[in-house]
PDB file of C-alpha atoms in Angstrom:
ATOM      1  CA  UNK V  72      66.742   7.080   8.991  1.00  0.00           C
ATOM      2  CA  UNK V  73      63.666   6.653   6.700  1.00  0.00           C
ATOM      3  CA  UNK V  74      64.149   9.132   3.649  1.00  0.00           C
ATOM      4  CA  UNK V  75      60.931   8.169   2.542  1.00  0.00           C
ATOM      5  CA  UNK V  76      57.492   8.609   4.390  1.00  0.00           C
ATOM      6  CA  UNK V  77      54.393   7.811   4.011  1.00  0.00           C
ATOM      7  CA  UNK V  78      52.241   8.366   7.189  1.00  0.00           C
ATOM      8  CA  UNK V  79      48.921   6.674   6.686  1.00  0.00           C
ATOM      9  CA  UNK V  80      49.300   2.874   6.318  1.00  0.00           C
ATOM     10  CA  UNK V  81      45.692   2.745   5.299  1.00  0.00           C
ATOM     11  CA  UNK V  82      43.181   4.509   3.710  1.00  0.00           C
ATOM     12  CA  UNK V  83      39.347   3.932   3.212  1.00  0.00           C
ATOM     13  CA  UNK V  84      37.204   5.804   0.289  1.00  0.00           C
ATOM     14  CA  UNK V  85      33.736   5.117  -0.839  1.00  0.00           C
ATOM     15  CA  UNK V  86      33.309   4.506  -4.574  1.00  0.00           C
ATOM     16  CA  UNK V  87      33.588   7.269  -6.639  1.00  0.00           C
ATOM     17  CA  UNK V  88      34.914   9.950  -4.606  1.00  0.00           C
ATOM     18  CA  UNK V  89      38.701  11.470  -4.617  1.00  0.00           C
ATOM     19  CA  UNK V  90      41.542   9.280  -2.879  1.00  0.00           C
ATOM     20  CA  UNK V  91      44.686  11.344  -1.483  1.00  0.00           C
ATOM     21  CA  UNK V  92      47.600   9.299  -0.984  1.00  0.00           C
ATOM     22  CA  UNK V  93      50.557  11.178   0.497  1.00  0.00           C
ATOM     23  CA  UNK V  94      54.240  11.006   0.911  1.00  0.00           C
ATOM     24  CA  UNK V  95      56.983  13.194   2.759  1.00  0.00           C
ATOM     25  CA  UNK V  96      60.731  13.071   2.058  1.00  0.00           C
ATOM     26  CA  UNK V  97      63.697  14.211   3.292  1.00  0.00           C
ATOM     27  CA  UNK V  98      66.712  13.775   1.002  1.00  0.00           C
ATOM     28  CA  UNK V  99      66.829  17.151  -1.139  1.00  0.00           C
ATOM     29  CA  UNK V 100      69.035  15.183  -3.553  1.00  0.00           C
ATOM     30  CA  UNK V 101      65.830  13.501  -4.483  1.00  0.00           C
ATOM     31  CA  UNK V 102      64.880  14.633  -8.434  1.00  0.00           C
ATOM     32  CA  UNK V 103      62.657  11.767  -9.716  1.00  0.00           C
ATOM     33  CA  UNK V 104      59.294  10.257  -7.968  1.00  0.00           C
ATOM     34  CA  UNK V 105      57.406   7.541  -8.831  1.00  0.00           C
ATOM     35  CA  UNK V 106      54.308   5.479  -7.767  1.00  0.00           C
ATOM     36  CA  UNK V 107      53.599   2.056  -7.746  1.00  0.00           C
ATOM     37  CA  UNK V 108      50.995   0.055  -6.855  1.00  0.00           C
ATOM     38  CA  UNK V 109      50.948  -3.793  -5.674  1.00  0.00           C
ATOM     39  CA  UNK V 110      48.540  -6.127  -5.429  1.00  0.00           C
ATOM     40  CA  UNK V 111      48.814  -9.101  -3.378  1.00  0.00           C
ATOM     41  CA  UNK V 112      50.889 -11.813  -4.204  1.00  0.00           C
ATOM     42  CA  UNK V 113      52.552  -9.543  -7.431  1.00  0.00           C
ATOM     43  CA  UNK V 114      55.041  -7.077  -7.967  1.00  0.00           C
ATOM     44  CA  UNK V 115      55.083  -3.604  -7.993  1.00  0.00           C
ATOM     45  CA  UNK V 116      53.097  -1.770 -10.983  1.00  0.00           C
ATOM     46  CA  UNK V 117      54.296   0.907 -11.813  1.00  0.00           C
ATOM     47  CA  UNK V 118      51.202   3.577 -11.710  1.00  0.00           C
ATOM     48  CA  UNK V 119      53.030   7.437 -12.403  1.00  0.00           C
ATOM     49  CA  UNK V 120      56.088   9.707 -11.926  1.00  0.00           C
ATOM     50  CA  UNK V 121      56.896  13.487 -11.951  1.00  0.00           C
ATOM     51  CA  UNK V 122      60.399  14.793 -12.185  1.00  0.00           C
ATOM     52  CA  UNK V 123      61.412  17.646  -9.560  1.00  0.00           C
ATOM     53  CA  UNK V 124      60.920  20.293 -12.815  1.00  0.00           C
ATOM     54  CA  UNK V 125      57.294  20.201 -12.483  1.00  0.00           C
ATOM     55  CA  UNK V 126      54.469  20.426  -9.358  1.00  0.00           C
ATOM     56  CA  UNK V 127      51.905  18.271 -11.024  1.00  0.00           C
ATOM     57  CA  UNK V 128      51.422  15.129 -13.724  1.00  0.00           C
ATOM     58  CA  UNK V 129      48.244  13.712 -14.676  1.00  0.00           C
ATOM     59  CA  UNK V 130      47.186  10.752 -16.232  1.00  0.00           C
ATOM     60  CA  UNK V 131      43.886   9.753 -16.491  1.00  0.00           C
ATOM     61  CA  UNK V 132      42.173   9.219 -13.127  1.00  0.00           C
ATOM     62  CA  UNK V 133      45.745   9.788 -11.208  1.00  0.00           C
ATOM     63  CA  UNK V 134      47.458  13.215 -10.715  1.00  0.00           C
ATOM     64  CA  UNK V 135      50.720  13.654  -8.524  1.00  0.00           C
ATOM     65  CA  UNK V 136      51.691  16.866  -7.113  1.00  0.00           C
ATOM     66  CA  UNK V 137      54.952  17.641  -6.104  1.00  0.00           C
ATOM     67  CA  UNK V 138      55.498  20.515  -3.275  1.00  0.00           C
ATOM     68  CA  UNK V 139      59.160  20.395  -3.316  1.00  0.00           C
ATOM     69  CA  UNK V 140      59.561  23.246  -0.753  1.00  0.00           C
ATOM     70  CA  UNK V 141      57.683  20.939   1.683  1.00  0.00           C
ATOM     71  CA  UNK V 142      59.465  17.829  -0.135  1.00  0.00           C
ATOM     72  CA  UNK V 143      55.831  16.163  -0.109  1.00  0.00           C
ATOM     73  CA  UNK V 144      54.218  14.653  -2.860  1.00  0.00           C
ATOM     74  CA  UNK V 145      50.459  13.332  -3.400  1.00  0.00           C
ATOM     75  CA  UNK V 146      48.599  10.862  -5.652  1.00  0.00           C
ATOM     76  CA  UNK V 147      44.694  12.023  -5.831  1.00  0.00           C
ATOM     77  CA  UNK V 148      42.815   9.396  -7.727  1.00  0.00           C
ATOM     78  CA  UNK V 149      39.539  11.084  -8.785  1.00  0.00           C
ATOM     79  CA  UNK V 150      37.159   9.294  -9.157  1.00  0.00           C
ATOM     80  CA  UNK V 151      37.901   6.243  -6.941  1.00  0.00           C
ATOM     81  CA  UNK V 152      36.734   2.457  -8.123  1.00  0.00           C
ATOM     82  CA  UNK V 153      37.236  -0.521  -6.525  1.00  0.00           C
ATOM     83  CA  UNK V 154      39.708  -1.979  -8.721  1.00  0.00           C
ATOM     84  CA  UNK V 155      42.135   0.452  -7.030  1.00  0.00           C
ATOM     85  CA  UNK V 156      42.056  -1.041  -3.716  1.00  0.00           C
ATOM     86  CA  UNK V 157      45.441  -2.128  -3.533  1.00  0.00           C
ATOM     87  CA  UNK V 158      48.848  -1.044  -1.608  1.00  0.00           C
ATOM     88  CA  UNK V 159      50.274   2.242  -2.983  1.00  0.00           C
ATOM     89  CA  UNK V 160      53.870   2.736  -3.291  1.00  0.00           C
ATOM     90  CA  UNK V 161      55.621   5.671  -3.180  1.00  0.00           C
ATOM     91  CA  UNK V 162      59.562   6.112  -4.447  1.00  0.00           C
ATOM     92  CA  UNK V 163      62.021   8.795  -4.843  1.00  0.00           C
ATOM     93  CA  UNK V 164      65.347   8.546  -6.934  1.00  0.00           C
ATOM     94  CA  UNK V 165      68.268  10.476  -7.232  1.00  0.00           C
ATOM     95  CA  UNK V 166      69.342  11.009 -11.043  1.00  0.00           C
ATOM     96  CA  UNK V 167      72.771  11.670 -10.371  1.00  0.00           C
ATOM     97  CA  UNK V 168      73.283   8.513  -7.871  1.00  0.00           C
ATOM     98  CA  UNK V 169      72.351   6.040 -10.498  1.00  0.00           C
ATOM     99  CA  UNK V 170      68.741   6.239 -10.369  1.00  0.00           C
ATOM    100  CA  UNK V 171      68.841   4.562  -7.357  1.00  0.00           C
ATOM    101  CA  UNK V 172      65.140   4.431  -5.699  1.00  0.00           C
ATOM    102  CA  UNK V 173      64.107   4.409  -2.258  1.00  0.00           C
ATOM    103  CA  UNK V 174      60.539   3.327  -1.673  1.00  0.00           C
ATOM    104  CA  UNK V 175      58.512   4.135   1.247  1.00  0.00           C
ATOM    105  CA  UNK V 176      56.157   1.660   3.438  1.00  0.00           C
ATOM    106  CA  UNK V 177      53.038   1.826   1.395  1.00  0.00           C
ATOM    107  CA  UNK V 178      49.367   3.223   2.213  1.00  0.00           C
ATOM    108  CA  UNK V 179      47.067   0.363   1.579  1.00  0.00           C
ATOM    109  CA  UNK V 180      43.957   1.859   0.025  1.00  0.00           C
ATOM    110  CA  UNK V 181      40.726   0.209   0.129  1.00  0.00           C
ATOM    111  CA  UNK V 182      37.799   1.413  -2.152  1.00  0.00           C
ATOM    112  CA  UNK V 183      34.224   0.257  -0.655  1.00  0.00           C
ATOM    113  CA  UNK V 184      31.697  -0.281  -3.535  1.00  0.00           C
TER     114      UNK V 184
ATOM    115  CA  UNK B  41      55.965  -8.015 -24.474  1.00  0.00           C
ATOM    116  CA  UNK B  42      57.210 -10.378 -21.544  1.00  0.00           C
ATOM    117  CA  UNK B  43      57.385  -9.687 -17.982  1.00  0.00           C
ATOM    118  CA  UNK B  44      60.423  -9.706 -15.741  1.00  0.00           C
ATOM    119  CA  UNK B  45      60.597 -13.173 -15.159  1.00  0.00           C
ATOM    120  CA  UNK B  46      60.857 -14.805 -11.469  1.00  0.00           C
ATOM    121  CA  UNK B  47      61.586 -18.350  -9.681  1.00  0.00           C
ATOM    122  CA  UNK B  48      60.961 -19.984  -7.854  1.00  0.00           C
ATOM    123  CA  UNK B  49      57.198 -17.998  -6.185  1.00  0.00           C
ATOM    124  CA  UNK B  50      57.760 -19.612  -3.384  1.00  0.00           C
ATOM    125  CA  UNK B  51      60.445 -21.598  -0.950  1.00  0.00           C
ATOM    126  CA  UNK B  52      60.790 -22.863   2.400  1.00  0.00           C
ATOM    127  CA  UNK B  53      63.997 -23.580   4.011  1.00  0.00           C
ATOM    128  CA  UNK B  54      65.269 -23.882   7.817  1.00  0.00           C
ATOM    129  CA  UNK B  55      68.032 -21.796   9.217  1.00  0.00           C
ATOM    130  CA  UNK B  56      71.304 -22.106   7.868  1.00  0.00           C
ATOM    131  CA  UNK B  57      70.510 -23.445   4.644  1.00  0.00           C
ATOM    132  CA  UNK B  58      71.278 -22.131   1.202  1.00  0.00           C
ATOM    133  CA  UNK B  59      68.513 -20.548  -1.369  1.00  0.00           C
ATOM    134  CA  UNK B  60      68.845 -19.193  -4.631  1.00  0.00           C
ATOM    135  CA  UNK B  61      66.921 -16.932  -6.590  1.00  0.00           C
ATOM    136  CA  UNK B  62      66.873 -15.985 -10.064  1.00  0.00           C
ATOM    137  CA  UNK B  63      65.755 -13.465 -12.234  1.00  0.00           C
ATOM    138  CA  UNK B  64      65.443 -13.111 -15.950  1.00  0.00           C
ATOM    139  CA  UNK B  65      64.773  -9.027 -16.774  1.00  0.00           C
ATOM    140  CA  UNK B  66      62.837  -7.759 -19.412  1.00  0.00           C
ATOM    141  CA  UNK B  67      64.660  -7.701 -22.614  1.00  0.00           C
ATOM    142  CA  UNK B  68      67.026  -4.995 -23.535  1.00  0.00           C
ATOM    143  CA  UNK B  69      66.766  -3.595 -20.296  1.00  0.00           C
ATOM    144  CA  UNK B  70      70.285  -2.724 -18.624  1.00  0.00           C
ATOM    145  CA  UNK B  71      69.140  -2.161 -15.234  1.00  0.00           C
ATOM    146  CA  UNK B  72      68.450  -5.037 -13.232  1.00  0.00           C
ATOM    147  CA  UNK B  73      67.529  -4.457  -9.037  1.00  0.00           C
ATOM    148  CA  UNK B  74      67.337  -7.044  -6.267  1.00  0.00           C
ATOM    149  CA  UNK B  75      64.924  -5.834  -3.282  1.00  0.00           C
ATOM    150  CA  UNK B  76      64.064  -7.072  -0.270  1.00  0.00           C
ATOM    151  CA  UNK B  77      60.418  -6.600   1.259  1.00  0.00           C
ATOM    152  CA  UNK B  78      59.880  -7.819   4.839  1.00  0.00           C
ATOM    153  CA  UNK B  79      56.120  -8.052   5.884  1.00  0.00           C
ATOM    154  CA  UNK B  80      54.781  -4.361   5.988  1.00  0.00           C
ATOM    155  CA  UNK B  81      57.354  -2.549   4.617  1.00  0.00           C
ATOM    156  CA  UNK B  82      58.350  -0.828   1.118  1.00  0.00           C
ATOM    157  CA  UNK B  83      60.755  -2.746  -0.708  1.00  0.00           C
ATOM    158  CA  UNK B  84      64.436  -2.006   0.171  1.00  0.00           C
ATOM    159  CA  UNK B  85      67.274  -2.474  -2.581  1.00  0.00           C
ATOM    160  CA  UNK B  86      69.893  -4.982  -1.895  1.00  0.00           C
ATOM    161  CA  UNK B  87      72.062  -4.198  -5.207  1.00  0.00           C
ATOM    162  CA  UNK B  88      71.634  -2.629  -8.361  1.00  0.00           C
ATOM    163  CA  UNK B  89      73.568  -4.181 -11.763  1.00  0.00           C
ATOM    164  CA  UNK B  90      74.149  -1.852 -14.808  1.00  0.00           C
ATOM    165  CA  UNK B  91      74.559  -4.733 -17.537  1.00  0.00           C
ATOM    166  CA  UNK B  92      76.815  -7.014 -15.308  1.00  0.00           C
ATOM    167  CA  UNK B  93      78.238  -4.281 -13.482  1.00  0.00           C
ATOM    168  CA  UNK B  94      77.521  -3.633 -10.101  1.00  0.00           C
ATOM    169  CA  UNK B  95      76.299   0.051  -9.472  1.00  0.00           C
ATOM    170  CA  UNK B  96      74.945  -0.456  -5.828  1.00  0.00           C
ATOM    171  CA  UNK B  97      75.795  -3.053  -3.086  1.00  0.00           C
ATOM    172  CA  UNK B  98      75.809  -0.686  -0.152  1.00  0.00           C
ATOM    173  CA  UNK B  99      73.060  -2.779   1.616  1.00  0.00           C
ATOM    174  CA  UNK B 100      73.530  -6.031   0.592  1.00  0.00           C
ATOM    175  CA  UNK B 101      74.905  -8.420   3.472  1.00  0.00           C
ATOM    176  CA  UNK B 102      77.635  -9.716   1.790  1.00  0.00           C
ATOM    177  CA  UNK B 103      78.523 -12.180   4.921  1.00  0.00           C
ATOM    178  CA  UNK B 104      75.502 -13.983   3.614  1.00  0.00           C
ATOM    179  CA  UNK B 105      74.261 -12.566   0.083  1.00  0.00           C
ATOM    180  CA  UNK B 106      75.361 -12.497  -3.062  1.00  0.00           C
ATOM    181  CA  UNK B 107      74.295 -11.609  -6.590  1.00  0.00           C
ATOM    182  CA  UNK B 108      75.661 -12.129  -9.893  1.00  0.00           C
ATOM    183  CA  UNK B 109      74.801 -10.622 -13.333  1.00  0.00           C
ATOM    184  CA  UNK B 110      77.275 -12.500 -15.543  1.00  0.00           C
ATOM    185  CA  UNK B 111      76.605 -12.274 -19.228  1.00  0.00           C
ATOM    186  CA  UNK B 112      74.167  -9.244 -18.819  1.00  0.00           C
ATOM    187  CA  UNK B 113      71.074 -10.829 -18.596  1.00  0.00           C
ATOM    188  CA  UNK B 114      69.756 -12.533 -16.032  1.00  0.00           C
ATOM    189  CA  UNK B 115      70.768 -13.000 -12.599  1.00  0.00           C
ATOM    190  CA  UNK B 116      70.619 -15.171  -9.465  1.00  0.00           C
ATOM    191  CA  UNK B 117      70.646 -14.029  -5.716  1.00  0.00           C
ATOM    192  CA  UNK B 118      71.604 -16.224  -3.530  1.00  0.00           C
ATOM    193  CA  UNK B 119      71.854 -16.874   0.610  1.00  0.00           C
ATOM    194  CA  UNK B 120      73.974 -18.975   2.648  1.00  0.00           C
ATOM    195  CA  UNK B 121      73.440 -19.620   5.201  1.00  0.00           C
ATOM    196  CA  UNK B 122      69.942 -18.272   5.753  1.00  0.00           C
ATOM    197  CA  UNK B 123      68.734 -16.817   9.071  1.00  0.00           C
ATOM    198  CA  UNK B 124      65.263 -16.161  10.422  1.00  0.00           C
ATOM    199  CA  UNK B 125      65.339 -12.851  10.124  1.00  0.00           C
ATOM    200  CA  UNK B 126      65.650 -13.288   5.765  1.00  0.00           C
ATOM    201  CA  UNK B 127      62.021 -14.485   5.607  1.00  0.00           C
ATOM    202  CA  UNK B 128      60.218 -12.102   3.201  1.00  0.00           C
ATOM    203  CA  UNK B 129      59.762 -11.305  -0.461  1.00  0.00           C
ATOM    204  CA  UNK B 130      62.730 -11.105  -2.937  1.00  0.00           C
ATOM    205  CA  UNK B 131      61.419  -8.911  -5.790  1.00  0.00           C
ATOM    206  CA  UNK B 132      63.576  -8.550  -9.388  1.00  0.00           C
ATOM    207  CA  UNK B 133      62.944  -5.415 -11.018  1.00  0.00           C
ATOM    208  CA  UNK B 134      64.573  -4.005 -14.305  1.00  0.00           C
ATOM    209  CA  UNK B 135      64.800  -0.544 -16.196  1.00  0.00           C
ATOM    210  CA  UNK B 136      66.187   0.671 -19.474  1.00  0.00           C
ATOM    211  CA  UNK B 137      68.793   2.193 -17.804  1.00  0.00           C
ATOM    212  CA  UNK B 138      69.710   4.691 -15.225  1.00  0.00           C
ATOM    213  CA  UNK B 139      70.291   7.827 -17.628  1.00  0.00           C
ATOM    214  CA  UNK B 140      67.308   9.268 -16.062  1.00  0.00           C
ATOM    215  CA  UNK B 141      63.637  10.179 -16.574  1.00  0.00           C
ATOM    216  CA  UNK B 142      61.559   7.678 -17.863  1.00  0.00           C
ATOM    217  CA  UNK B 143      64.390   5.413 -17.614  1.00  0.00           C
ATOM    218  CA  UNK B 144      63.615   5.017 -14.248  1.00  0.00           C
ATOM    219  CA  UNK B 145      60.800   3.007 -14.183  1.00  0.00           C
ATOM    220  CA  UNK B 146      61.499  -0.054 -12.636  1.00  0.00           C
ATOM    221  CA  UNK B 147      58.984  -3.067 -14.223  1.00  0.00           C
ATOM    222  CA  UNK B 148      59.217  -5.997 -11.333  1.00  0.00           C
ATOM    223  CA  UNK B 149      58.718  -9.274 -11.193  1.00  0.00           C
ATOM    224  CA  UNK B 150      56.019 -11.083  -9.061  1.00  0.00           C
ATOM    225  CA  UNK B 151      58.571 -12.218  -6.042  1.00  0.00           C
ATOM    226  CA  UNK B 152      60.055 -15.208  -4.384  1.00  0.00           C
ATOM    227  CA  UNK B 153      58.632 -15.557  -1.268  1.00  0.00           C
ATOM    228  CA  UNK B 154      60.968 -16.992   1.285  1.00  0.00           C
ATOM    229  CA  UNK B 155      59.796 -18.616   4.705  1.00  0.00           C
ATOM    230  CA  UNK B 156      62.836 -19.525   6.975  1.00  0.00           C
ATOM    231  CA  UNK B 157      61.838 -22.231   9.810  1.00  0.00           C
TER     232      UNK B 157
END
């Protein structure tokens, strides 16, 4: 039972144009999401969160939205650059469980110049 | 400001032989994470330390695994006896703490990568 989703393995943009990452979960307990985003042959960096009080964080070139009626969150990266081609994590933690995190498979985005 | 520290990047080993990993967190942090990541797959937490408490074990084999914290600080994860099915990435991660919020936010290390023949 996967409590984290995230439907597309892959995703191709063209430079410069918005990138829409998204991620479906199930566990209503869920209160805290992050992303993260890996490059090969390194960890996990850790790219932006929003807690379950709020529908939408931005930072820069990266907003999340948080649809917690649907319990689906995005990452739109506006715009997108090459550099971001990379494997995009999503997580979900439960605040009163210890914080523990569950990640989900990844979307591997890939930003042609 | 260091990195969460990892070693060795990379080991090969045949079936039923031991491996150990170890981690050295970022410091200060009290939250220190083991995860497993096969091949095409998010990473999947094995157990979870709160200074050298253990918070979460619930999916760590412990036939096979196990994973100390001792003074706090770093910690090892080890495997014996290895099976095929082990081959993938062992990431480290560590967080302030688990009080919530920004707390959360796991900083990881760059992996072992295991290969079992």
């Amino acid at each position: 039972d996967q409590q984290v989703k995230q439907n597309s393995p892959s995703l191709s943009v063209q430079e410069g144009r918005i990138s829409i990452l998204n991620c479906d979960y199930t566990n209503s307990m869920f209160d805290y999401f992050l992303w993260y985003k890996k490059y090969p042959a390194e960890g996990p960096t850790f790219l932006i969160s929003i807690s379950s009080i709020k529908d939408k964080n931005e930072d820069g070139r990266f907003t999340v939205f948080l649809n917690k009626s649907a319990k689906h969150l995005s990452l739109h990266i506006v715009p997108s650059q090459p550099g971001d081609s990379a494997v995009y994590f999503c997580a979900a933690s439960d605040l009163g469980n210890a914080g523990k995190s569950t990640f989900g498979d990844g979307t591997t985005l890939t930003v042609k110049p | 400001e260091a990195g969460v520290a990892q070693s060795p990047r990379y080991k090969i080993i045949e079936k039923r032989q031991s491996v150990a990993f170890w981690c050295n967190p970022i410091s200060g942090h009290a939250t220190l994470y083991w995860y497993q990541q096969i091949l095409g797959q998010g990473p999947k937490l094995l157990i979870q330390f709160q200074n050298n408490g253990v918070v979460d074990d619930s999916q760590l084999p412990k036939d096979r695994f196990s994973a100390e914290r001792l003074k706090g600080v770093d910690s090892t994860l080890k495997i014996q006896p290895a099976k095929l099915e082990d081959s993938a990435v062992y990431l480290c991660a560590s967080s302030l703490g688990s009080t919530g919020g920004d707390q959360e936010t796991q900083y990881f290390g760059p992996g072992t990568r295991l290969l079992v023949l």
